[in-house]
CSV table of C-alpha atoms and ligand atoms in Angstrom, one decimal:
chain,number,residue,atom,x,y,z
A,1,MET,CA,202.6,112.3,56.2
A,2,LYS,CA,199.2,113.7,56.9
A,3,SER,CA,198.5,115.7,60.1
A,4,LEU,CA,195.5,116.1,62.3
A,5,LEU,CA,194.7,118.7,64.9
A,6,ILE,CA,192.4,118.1,67.8
A,7,LEU,CA,190.2,120.6,69.6
A,8,ILE,CA,189.0,119.9,73.1
A,9,SER,CA,187.4,121.6,76.1
A,10,GLY,CA,187.5,119.1,79.0
A,11,ARG,CA,188.2,115.6,80.3
A,12,GLY,CA,190.0,114.4,77.2
A,13,SER,CA,189.2,110.7,77.2
A,14,ASN,CA,188.6,110.7,73.5
A,15,VAL,CA,191.8,112.6,72.8
A,16,GLU,CA,193.5,110.0,74.9
A,17,ALA,CA,192.0,107.2,72.8
A,18,ILE,CA,193.0,108.9,69.6
A,19,ILE,CA,196.6,109.5,70.7
A,20,ARG,CA,196.9,105.9,71.8
A,21,ALA,CA,195.5,104.5,68.5
A,22,CYS,CA,197.6,106.9,66.4
A,23,GLN,CA,200.8,105.9,68.2
A,24,THR,CA,200.3,102.2,68.7
A,25,GLU,CA,198.7,101.5,65.3
A,26,GLN,CA,201.3,103.6,63.5
A,27,TRP,CA,198.8,105.7,61.6
A,28,PRO,CA,200.1,107.4,58.4
A,29,ALA,CA,199.6,110.7,60.3
A,30,ARG,CA,200.9,112.8,63.1
A,31,ILE,CA,199.0,114.9,65.6
A,32,ALA,CA,200.1,118.5,65.0
A,33,THR,CA,198.7,120.0,68.2
A,34,VAL,CA,195.9,119.8,70.7
A,35,ILE,CA,194.0,123.1,71.2
A,36,SER,CA,191.7,123.8,74.1
A,37,ASN,CA,189.4,126.8,74.7
A,38,ARG,CA,189.9,126.2,78.5
A,39,ALA,CA,193.3,126.3,80.2
A,40,ASP,CA,192.1,123.8,82.8
A,41,ALA,CA,191.0,121.1,80.4
A,42,ALA,CA,192.3,117.8,81.8
A,43,GLY,CA,192.8,116.6,78.2
A,44,LEU,CA,195.7,119.1,77.8
A,45,GLU,CA,197.7,117.3,80.4
A,46,ILE,CA,197.0,114.0,78.7
A,47,ALA,CA,198.3,115.4,75.5
A,48,ARG,CA,201.4,116.9,77.1
A,49,ARG,CA,202.2,113.6,78.8
A,50,ALA,CA,202.0,111.9,75.4
A,51,GLY,CA,204.6,114.4,74.2
A,52,LEU,CA,202.3,116.4,72.1
A,53,ARG,CA,202.2,120.2,71.6
A,54,THR,CA,199.3,121.9,73.2
A,55,GLU,CA,197.8,125.4,72.9
A,56,VAL,CA,195.1,127.4,74.7
A,57,LEU,CA,192.8,129.9,73.2
A,58,ASP,CA,190.3,131.2,75.8
A,59,HIS,CA,187.0,132.1,74.2
A,60,ARG,CA,186.3,134.6,77.0
A,61,ALA,CA,189.0,136.9,75.7
A,62,PHE,CA,186.9,137.6,72.6
A,63,PRO,CA,184.0,139.9,72.2
A,64,ASP,CA,181.9,137.4,70.2
A,65,ARG,CA,181.7,134.0,68.6
A,66,ALA,CA,182.9,135.3,65.2
A,67,ALA,CA,186.0,136.9,66.7
A,68,PHE,CA,186.9,133.7,68.6
A,69,ASP,CA,186.3,131.5,65.6
A,70,ALA,CA,188.5,133.8,63.4
A,71,ALA,CA,191.3,133.6,65.9
A,72,LEU,CA,190.9,129.9,66.3
A,73,ALA,CA,191.0,129.4,62.5
A,74,GLU,CA,194.2,131.4,62.4
A,75,LYS,CA,195.8,129.2,65.0
A,76,ILE,CA,194.7,126.1,63.2
A,77,ASP,CA,195.7,127.2,59.8
A,78,ALA,CA,199.3,127.9,61.0
A,79,HIS,CA,199.6,124.1,61.2
A,80,ALA,CA,197.9,123.5,57.8
A,81,PRO,CA,196.3,120.2,59.1
A,82,ASP,CA,194.6,117.7,56.8
A,83,LEU,CA,192.0,117.0,59.4
A,84,VAL,CA,190.5,119.0,62.3
A,85,VAL,CA,188.9,116.9,65.0
A,86,LEU,CA,186.3,118.0,67.6
A,87,ALA,CA,186.9,115.7,70.6
A,88,GLY,CA,184.6,117.2,73.2
A,89,PHE,CA,185.0,120.8,72.0
A,90,LEU,CA,182.1,122.5,73.8
A,91,ARG,CA,181.6,125.4,71.5
A,92,VAL,CA,179.0,126.1,68.9
A,93,LEU,CA,180.9,127.0,65.7
A,94,THR,CA,180.0,129.8,63.3
A,95,ASP,CA,178.9,128.8,59.8
A,96,GLY,CA,182.0,130.6,58.4
A,97,PHE,CA,184.3,128.4,60.5
A,98,VAL,CA,182.5,125.2,59.6
A,99,GLU,CA,182.6,126.1,55.9
A,100,HIS,CA,186.3,126.9,56.0
A,101,TYR,CA,187.0,123.3,57.1
A,102,ALA,CA,184.3,121.6,55.0
A,103,GLY,CA,185.1,118.0,54.4
A,104,ARG,CA,187.9,117.9,56.9
A,105,LEU,CA,186.1,118.7,60.2
A,106,ILE,CA,184.9,115.6,62.2
A,107,ASN,CA,183.0,115.5,65.4
A,108,ILE,CA,181.8,112.8,67.8
A,109,HIS,CA,178.3,113.1,69.3
A,110,PRO,CA,177.1,110.9,72.2
A,111,SER,CA,173.8,109.7,70.6
A,112,LEU,CA,172.6,107.8,67.6
A,113,LEU,CA,172.0,110.8,65.3
A,114,PRO,CA,169.7,112.1,64.1
A,115,ALA,CA,168.2,111.2,67.5
A,116,PHE,CA,169.0,113.5,70.3
A,117,PRO,CA,171.1,116.4,68.9
A,118,GLY,CA,172.3,119.0,71.3
A,119,LEU,CA,173.2,118.7,75.0
A,120,ARG,CA,172.3,116.1,77.7
A,121,THR,CA,171.9,113.3,75.2
A,122,HIS,CA,171.9,110.5,77.8
A,123,ARG,CA,169.2,112.2,79.7
A,124,GLN,CA,167.2,112.8,76.5
A,125,ALA,CA,167.6,109.1,75.7
A,126,LEU,CA,166.4,108.0,79.1
A,127,GLU,CA,163.4,110.4,79.0
A,128,ALA,CA,162.4,109.2,75.5
A,129,GLY,CA,162.5,105.6,76.8
A,130,VAL,CA,164.6,104.3,73.9
A,131,LYS,CA,166.0,100.8,74.3
A,132,VAL,CA,169.1,101.5,72.2
A,133,HIS,CA,171.4,104.5,72.5
A,134,GLY,CA,174.9,105.1,71.2
A,135,ALA,CA,177.4,107.5,69.6
A,136,THR,CA,178.0,108.9,66.1
A,137,VAL,CA,181.1,110.2,64.3
A,138,HIS,CA,180.2,112.6,61.6
A,139,PHE,CA,181.5,115.3,59.3
A,140,VAL,CA,180.5,118.7,60.6
A,141,THR,CA,178.2,120.9,58.6
A,142,PRO,CA,176.6,124.2,59.6
A,143,THR,CA,173.5,122.5,60.9
A,144,LEU,CA,174.3,121.4,64.4
A,145,ASP,CA,174.9,117.6,64.9
A,146,HIS,CA,173.6,116.9,61.4
A,147,GLY,CA,176.5,116.2,59.0
A,148,PRO,CA,177.2,113.0,57.0
A,149,ILE,CA,177.6,110.0,59.3
A,150,ILE,CA,180.9,108.1,59.2
A,151,ALA,CA,180.4,105.6,62.0
A,152,GLN,CA,178.0,104.7,64.8
A,153,ALA,CA,178.0,102.3,67.7
A,154,ALA,CA,174.9,101.2,69.6
A,155,VAL,CA,174.6,100.1,73.2
A,156,PRO,CA,171.5,98.8,75.1
A,157,VAL,CA,169.7,101.0,77.6
A,158,LEU,CA,169.3,98.8,80.6
A,159,PRO,CA,166.7,98.8,83.3
A,160,GLY,CA,167.9,101.0,86.2
A,161,ASP,CA,170.3,103.0,84.0
A,162,THR,CA,171.2,106.5,85.1
A,163,GLU,CA,172.7,109.2,83.0
A,164,GLU,CA,176.1,108.3,84.4
A,165,SER,CA,175.9,104.5,83.7
A,166,LEU,CA,174.5,105.1,80.2
A,167,ALA,CA,177.2,107.7,79.5
A,168,ALA,CA,179.9,105.3,80.6
A,169,ARG,CA,178.6,102.5,78.3
A,170,VAL,CA,178.4,104.9,75.4
A,171,LEU,CA,181.9,106.4,76.1
A,172,GLU,CA,183.5,102.9,75.9
A,173,GLN,CA,182.2,102.7,72.3
A,174,GLU,CA,183.2,106.3,71.5
A,175,HIS,CA,186.8,105.3,72.2
A,176,LYS,CA,186.5,102.6,69.6
A,177,ILE,CA,184.7,104.2,66.7
A,178,PHE,CA,186.3,107.7,66.9
A,179,PRO,CA,189.9,106.6,66.3
A,180,GLN,CA,188.6,104.1,63.7
A,181,ALA,CA,186.7,106.7,61.8
A,182,LEU,CA,189.7,109.2,61.9
A,183,ARG,CA,192.0,106.5,60.6
A,184,TRP,CA,189.7,105.8,57.7
A,185,PHE,CA,189.7,109.5,56.8
A,186,LEU,CA,193.5,109.7,57.0
A,187,GLU,CA,193.8,106.6,54.9
A,188,ASP,CA,191.7,108.3,52.3
A,189,ARG,CA,189.0,105.6,52.5
A,190,LEU,CA,185.9,107.8,53.0
A,191,GLU,CA,183.9,108.9,50.0
A,192,VAL,CA,181.2,111.5,50.7
A,193,ASP,CA,178.2,111.5,48.4
A,194,GLY,CA,175.7,114.1,49.6
A,195,HIS,CA,174.6,112.9,53.0
A,196,LEU,CA,176.0,109.4,52.5
A,197,VAL,CA,179.6,108.3,53.5
A,198,ARG,CA,180.9,105.2,51.8
A,199,LEU,CA,183.9,103.3,53.1
A,200,ARG,CA,186.3,102.2,50.3
A,201,PRO,CA,187.8,98.8,50.8
A,202,GLU,CA,191.2,98.7,52.3
A,203,GLY,CA,193.9,99.2,49.6
A,204,ALA,CA,191.4,100.6,47.1
A,205,GLN,CA,192.4,104.2,47.6
A,206,ALA,CA,196.1,103.4,47.2
A,207,ALA,CA,195.4,101.7,43.9
A,208,ARG,CA,193.4,104.8,42.7
A,209,ALA,CA,196.1,107.1,43.8
A,210,GLY,CA,198.7,105.0,41.9
A,211,LYS,CA,196.6,105.2,38.8
A,212,ALA,CA,196.3,109.0,39.1
A,213,VAL,CA,200.0,109.4,39.5
A,214,ASN,CA,200.8,107.2,36.4
A,215,ALA,CA,198.1,108.7,34.2
B,301,GRF,C1,182.1,112.9,74.7
B,301,GRF,O1,180.9,112.2,75.3
B,301,GRF,C2,181.8,113.3,73.3
B,301,GRF,O2,180.9,112.4,72.7
B,301,GRF,C3,181.2,114.6,73.5
B,301,GRF,O3,181.8,115.2,74.6
B,301,GRF,C4,182.4,114.2,75.4
B,301,GRF,C5,183.8,114.5,75.5
B,301,GRF,O4,184.4,113.6,76.5
B,301,GRF,N1,181.2,115.4,72.3
B,301,GRF,P1,186.0,113.6,76.6
B,301,GRF,O5,186.5,115.0,76.9
B,301,GRF,O6,186.6,113.1,75.3
B,301,GRF,O7,186.3,112.6,77.7
């Protein structure tokens, strides 16, 4: 059975959606642990209540970004996960860290990338006057908010929207596409070709694996 490991920093509504989907849909995977860089992250309590292991690694205890990332990688690698998930992990990661997990590091970003990378995406969308906004699940590469796109969901921007109302509409979609995208990965259905991610039809990968074993 595959394993995934989730990194968080705060509220934890996405970790909650992932845990629920993993447990109720009986994914072919288990969540090894949830790691937060903040001891007070509400998502830790959500994970604990779901019976998961949790760990804290406070970035403030390290002299620089590289030292924190090295310690984090050591913690992660102790679990040898197949997939590392950034679910609201509010840290810019070093290139070395990202490259170490190339192809198995997935993030959710609250905008329709490549529009509005970085922070305050809902404000950016309102200021730009776009009529459609959304969320993106993507593989992480060293360029921030730029990796191959696995899934996106769009929502309308409505007259009178505030950052909060728009964020809530986007978040509802995040909770759908994030678990879905992770499940595809764990079922071996994602094929990455340069910047393009293709979704193999259901069952196709099992057939391929079968052939490889028999070859
Ligand atoms: C989400 O909006 C996600 O897209 C972004 O950080 C936020 C995390 O929210 N990367 P939560 O902690 O999962 O509720």
